[in-house]
Short mmCIF file of C-alpha atoms in Angstrom, two decimals:
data_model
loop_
_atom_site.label_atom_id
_atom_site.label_comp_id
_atom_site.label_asym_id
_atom_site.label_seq_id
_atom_site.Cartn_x
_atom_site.Cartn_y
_atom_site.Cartn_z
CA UNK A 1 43.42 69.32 -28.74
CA UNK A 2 39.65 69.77 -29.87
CA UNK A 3 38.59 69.92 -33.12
CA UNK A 4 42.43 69.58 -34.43
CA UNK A 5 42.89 66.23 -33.04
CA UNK A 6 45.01 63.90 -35.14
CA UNK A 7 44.37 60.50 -35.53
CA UNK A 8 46.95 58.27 -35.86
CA UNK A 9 47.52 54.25 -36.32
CA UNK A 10 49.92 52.19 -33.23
CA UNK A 11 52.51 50.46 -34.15
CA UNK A 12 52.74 48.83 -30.85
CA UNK A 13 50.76 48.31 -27.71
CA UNK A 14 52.81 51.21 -26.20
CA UNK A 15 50.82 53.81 -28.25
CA UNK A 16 47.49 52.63 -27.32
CA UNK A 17 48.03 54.56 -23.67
CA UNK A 18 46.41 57.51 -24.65
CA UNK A 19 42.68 57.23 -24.69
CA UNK A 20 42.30 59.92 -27.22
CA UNK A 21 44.05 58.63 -30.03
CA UNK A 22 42.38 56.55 -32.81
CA UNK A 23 44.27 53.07 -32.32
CA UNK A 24 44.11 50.44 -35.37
CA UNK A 25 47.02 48.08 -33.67
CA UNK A 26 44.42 45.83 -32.32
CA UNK A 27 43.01 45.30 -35.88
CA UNK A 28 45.93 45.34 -37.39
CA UNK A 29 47.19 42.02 -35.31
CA UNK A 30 43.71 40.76 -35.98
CA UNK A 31 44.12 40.64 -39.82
CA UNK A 32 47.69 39.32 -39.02
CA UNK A 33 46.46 36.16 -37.64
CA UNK A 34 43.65 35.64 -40.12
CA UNK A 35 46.20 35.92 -43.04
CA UNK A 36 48.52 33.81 -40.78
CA UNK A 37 45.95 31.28 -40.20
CA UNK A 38 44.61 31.13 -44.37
CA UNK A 39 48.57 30.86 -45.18
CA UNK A 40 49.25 27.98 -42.67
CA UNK A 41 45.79 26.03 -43.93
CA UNK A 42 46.50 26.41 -47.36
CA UNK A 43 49.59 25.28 -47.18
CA UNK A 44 48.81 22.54 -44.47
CA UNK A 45 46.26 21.38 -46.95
CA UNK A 46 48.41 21.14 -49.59
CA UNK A 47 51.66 19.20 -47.99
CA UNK A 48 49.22 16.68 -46.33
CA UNK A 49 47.22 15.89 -49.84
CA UNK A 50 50.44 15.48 -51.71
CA UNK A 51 52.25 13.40 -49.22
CA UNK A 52 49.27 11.21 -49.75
CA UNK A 53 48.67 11.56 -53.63
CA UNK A 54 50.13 7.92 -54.46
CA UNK A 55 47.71 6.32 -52.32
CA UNK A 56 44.90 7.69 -53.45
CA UNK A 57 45.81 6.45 -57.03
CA UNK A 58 45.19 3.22 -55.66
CA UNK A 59 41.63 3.80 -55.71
CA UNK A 60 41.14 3.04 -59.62
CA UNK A 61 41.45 -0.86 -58.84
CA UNK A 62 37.55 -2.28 -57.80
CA UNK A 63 38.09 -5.03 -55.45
CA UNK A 64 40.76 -2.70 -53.51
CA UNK A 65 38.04 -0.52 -52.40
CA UNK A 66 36.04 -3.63 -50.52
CA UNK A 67 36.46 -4.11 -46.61
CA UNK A 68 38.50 -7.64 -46.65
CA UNK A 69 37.14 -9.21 -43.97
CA UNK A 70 40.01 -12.13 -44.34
CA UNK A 71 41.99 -9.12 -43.19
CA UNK A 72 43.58 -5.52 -43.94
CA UNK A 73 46.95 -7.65 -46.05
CA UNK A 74 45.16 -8.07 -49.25
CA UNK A 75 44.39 -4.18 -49.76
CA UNK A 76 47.89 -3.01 -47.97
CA UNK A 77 49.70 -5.71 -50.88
CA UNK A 78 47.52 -4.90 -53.68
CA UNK A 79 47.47 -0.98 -53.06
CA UNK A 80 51.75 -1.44 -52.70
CA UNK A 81 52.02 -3.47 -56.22
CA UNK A 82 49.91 -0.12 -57.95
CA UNK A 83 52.31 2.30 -56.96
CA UNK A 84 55.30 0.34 -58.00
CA UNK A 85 53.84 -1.07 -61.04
CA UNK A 86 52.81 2.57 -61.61
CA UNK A 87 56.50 4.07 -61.25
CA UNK A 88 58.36 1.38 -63.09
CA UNK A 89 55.69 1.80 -66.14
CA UNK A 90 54.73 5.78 -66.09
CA UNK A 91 57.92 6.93 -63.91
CA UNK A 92 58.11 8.45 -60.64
CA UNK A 93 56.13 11.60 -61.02
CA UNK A 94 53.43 9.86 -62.71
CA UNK A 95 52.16 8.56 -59.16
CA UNK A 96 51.15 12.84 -58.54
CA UNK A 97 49.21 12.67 -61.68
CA UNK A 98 45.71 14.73 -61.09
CA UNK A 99 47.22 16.17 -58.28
CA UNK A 100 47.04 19.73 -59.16
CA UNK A 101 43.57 19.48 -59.99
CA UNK A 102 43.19 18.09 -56.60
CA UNK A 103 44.67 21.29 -55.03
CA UNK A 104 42.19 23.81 -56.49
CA UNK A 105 39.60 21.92 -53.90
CA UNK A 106 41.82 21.34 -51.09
CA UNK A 107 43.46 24.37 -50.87
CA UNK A 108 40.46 26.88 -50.24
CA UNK A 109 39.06 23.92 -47.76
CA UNK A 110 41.68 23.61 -45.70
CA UNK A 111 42.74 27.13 -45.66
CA UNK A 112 39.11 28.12 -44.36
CA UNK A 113 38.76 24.97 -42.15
CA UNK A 114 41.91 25.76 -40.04
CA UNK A 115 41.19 29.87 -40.39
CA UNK A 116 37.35 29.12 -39.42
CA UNK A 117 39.11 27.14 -36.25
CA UNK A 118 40.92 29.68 -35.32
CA UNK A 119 38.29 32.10 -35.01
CA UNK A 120 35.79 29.57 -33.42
CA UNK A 121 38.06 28.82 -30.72
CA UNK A 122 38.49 32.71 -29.73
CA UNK A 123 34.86 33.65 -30.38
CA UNK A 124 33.80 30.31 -27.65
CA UNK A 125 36.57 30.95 -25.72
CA UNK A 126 35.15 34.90 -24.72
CA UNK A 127 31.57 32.69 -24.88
CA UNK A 128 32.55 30.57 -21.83
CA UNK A 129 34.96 32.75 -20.30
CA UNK A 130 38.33 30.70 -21.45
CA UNK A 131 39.94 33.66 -23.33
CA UNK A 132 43.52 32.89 -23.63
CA UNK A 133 43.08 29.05 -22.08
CA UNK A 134 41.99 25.91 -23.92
CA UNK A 135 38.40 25.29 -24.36
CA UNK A 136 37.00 22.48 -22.05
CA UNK A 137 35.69 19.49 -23.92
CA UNK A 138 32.16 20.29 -25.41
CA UNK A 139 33.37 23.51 -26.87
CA UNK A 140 36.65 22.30 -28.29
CA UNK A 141 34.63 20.17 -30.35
CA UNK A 142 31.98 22.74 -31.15
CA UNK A 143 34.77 24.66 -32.96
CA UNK A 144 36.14 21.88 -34.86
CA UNK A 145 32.57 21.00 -36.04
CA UNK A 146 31.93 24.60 -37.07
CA UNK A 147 35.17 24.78 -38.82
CA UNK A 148 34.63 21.52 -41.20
CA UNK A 149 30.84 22.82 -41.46
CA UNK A 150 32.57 26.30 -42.83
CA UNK A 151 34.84 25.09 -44.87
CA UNK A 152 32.50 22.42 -46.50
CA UNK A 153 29.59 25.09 -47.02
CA UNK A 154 31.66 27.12 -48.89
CA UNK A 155 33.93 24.95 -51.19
CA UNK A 156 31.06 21.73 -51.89
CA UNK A 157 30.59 23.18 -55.51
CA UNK A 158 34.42 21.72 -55.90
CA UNK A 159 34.22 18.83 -54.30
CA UNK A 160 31.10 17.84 -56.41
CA UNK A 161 33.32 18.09 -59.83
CA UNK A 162 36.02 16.96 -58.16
CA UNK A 163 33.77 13.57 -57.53
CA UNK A 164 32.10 13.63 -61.27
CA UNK A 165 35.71 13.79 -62.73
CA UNK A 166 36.89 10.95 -60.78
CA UNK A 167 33.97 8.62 -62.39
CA UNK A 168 33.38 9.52 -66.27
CA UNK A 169 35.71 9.04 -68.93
CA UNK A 170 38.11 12.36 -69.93
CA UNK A 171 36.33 12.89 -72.74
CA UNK A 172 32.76 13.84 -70.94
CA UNK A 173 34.89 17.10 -69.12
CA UNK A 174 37.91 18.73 -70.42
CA UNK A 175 38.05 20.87 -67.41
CA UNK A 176 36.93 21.96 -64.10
CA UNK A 177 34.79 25.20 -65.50
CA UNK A 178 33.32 22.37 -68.36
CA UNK A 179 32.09 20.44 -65.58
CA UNK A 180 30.48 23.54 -64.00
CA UNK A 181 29.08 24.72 -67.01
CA UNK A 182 27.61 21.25 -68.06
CA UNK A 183 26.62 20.15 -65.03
CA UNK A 184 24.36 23.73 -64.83
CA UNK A 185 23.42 24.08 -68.27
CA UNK A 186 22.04 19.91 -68.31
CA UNK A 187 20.99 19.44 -64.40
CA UNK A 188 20.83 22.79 -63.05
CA UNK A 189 22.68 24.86 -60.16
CA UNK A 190 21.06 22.50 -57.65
CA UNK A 191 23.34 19.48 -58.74
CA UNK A 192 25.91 21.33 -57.67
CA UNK A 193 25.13 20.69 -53.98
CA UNK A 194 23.51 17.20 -54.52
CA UNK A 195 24.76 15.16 -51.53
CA UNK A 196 25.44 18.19 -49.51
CA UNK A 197 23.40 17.13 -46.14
CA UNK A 198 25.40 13.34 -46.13
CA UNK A 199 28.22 16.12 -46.20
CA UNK A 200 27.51 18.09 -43.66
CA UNK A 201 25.94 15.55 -41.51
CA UNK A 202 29.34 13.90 -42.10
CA UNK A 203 31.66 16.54 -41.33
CA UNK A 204 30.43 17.55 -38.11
CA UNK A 205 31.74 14.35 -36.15
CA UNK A 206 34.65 14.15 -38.74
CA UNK A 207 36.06 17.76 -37.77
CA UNK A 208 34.78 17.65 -34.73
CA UNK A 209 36.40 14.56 -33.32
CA UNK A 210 39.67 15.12 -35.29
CA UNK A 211 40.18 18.86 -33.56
CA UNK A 212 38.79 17.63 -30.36
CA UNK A 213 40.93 14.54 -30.24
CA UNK A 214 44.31 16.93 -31.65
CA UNK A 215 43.62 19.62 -29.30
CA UNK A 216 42.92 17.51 -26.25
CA UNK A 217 46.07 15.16 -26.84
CA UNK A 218 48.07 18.83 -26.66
CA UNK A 219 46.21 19.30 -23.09
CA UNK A 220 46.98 16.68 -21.90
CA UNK A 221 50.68 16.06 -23.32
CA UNK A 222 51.44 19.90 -21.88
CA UNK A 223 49.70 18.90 -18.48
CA UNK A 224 51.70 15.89 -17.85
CA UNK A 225 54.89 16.75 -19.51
CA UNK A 226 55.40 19.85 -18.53
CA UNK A 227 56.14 21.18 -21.83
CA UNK A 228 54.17 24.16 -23.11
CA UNK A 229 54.28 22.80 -26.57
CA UNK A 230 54.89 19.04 -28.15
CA UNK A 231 57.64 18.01 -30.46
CA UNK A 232 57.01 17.95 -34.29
CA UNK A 233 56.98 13.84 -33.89
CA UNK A 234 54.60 13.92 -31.28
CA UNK A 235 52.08 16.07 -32.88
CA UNK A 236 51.96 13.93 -36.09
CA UNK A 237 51.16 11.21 -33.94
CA UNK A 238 48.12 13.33 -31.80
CA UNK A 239 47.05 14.62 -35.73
CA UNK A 240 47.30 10.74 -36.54
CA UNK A 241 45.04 9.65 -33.33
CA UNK A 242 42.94 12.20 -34.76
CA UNK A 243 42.38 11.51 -38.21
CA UNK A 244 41.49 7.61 -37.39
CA UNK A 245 39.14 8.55 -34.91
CA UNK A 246 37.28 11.08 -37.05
CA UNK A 247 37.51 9.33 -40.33
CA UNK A 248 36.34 5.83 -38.67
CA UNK A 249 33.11 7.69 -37.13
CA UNK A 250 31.60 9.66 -40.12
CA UNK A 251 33.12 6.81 -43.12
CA UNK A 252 29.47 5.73 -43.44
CA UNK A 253 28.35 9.05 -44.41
CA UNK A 254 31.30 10.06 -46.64
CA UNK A 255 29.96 6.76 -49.02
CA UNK A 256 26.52 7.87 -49.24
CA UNK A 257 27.81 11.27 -50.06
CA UNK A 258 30.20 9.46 -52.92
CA UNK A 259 27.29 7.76 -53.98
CA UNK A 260 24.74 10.81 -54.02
CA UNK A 261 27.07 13.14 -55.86
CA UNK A 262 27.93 10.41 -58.68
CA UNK A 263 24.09 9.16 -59.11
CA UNK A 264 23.20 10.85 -62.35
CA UNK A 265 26.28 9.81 -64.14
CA UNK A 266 26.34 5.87 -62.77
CA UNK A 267 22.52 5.50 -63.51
CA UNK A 268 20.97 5.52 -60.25
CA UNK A 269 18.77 7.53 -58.24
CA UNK A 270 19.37 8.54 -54.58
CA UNK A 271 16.43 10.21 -53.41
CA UNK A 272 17.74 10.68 -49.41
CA UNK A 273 20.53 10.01 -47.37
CA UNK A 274 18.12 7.23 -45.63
CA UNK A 275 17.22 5.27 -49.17
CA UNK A 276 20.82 5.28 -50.01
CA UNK A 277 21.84 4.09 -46.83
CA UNK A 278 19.12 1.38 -47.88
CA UNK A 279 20.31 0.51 -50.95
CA UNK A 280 23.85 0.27 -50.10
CA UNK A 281 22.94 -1.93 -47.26
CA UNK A 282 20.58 -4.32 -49.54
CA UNK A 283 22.97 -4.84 -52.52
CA UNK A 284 26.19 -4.93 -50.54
CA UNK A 285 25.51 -5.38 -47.02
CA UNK A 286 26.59 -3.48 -44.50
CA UNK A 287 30.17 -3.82 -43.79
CA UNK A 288 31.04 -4.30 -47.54
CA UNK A 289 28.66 -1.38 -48.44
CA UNK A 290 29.12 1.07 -45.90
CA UNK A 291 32.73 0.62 -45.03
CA UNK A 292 33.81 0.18 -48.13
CA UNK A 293 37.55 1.20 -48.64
CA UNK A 294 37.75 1.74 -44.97
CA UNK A 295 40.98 -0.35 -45.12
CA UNK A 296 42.91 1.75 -47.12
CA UNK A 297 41.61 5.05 -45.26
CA UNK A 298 42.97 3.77 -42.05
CA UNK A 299 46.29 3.82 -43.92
CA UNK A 300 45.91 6.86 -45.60
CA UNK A 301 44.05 9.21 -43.33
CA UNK A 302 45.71 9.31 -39.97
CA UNK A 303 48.91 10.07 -42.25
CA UNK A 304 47.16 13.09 -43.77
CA UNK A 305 45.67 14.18 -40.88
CA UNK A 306 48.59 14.10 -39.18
CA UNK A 307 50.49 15.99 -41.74
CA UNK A 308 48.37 18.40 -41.93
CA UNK A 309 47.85 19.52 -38.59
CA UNK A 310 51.24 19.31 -38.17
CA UNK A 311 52.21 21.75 -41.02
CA UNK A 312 49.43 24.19 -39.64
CA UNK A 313 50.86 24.46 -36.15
CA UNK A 314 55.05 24.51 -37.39
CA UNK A 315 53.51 27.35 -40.10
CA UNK A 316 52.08 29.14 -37.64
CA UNK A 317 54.95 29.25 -35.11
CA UNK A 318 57.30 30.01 -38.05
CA UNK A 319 54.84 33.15 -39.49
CA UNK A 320 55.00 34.60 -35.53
CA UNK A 321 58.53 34.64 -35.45
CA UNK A 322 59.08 36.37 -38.20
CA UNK A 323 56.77 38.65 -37.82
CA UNK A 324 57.64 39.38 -34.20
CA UNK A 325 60.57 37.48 -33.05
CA UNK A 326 61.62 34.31 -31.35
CA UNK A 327 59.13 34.92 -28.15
CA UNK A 328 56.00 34.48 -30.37
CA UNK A 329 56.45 30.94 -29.99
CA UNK A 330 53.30 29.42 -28.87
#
């Protein structure tokens, strides 16, 4: 053996016996699941945006995005009247308009978010000693609030054009790189991340109560029904109970980050997240400022969340099998 020893890589647990050997199998189903887990958040991502494309359309009339506070009927009716004046007018297809340029933002963010997950869960789970159970409450939603901080640390630069886009004229950006290379060029690199901390200070209770919330409501479905995993029905519903809870608790933030990143183009100035908070407050008051278009998020959000989570679990389960065979089912 000595000097001539051979090193070889597993293909299976059953050649890691031998102590001596140079095994890779480990890292090998490692990479596996981080490929498996970009895959299924990319493509989670992408289903749950689209499903909700037409609604978000419904954003271009003023008034809709005000809180009614006669009652959710007025936004619900107007928001329905869009989308089918839209398709008799422009066609059917017309109401997914944009939504490719949506994509190149939501794809990288939710194919990090749900990978970042993934790995937060494991890396707390050997933390506290839970390796191979779920995580008790605190760090279940450690990991989601890690994840959305991730994902929104690395992709902002897109969200930021994707904003700008959605408030000047067609003619100010042909494209996403013109928007870069303006914004740079006439602002500097720093716009680029200009309403980054409303972000961040936003996505920590949004991700963290929507994975908390989703993962718990597995718990406690799999402790109390006996079933190891829930049906596809039943987890849009726990992704839905997720999405309102997280989306009603950081909503405040998300609009001062809206109103941060859009400043220099509308003609204001929003100095902090505190001023604009302020401002909002003073010229629109507090419900109609601050939960503005809250109405049409309830709608909207649970059924993206939902989706989404959804679509990452079912992709998962489906990637196992097929890479090792019915008993990878989770």
């Amino acid at each position: 053996m000595g000097s001539g020893l051979q090193h070889k890589k597993c293909d299976s647990p059953w050649d890691c016996l031998c102590p001596t050997v140079h095994c890779s199998f480990q890292e090998n189903q490692e990479k596996k699941k981080v490929l498996n887990s970009l895959i299924s958040g990319a493509l989670a991502g992408a289903v749950a945006k689209t499903a909700v494309a037409p609604l978000d359309r419904t954003k271009i009339i003023p008034y809709l995005s005000l809180w009614d506070v006669q009652g959710w009927f007025l936004p619900l009716q107007e928001a329905y009247r869009l989308i089918y004046h839209t398709y008799l007018n422009e066609g059917f297809w017309s109401l997914w308009r944009g939504n490719s340029a949506t994509m190149v933002r939501v794809i990288p963010y939710a194919a990090i978010q749900f990978c970042a997950h993934e790995e937060y869960k494991q890396l707390l789970g050997n933390y506290y000693g839970f390796q191979g159970k779920a995580l008790t409450p605190f760090p279940r939603f450690i990991a989601g609030s890690l994840a959305g901080t991730t994902a929104a640390m690395v992709t902002y630069p897109l969200d930021m054009v994707r904003a700008r886009m959605a408030v000047t004229p067609k003619e100010m950006y042909s494209s996403i790189v013109h928007v870069f290379i303006r914004i740079s060029r006439e602002e500097g690199l720093k716009t680029l991340y200009r309403g980054f901390t409303p972000t961040i200070l936003g996505v920590i209770p949004y991700a963290g109560l929507s994975f908390f919330t989703y993962e718990t409501l597995k718990k406690v479905h799999a402790d109390h029904s006996g079933k190891a995993q829930p049906s596809p029905p039943e987890r849009l519903l726990f992704g839905a109970c997720a999405g309102l809870i997280g989306q009603s608790a950081s909503y405040p933030l998300d609009v001062v980050r809206r109103r941060m990143q859009t400043a220099g183009v509308l003609g204001h100035t929003y100095s902090s997240i505190l001023l604009t908070m302020q401002e909002i407050v003073r010229e629109e008051g507090l419900v109609r400022g601050l939960y503005k278009g809250l109405s049409m998020n309830w709608v909207k959000g649970p059924i993206a969340v939902g989706i989404s989570f959804t679509t990452f679990d079912l992709t998962q389960i489906l990637l196992r099998k097929l890479q090792h065979g019915p008993a990878a089912d989770r």
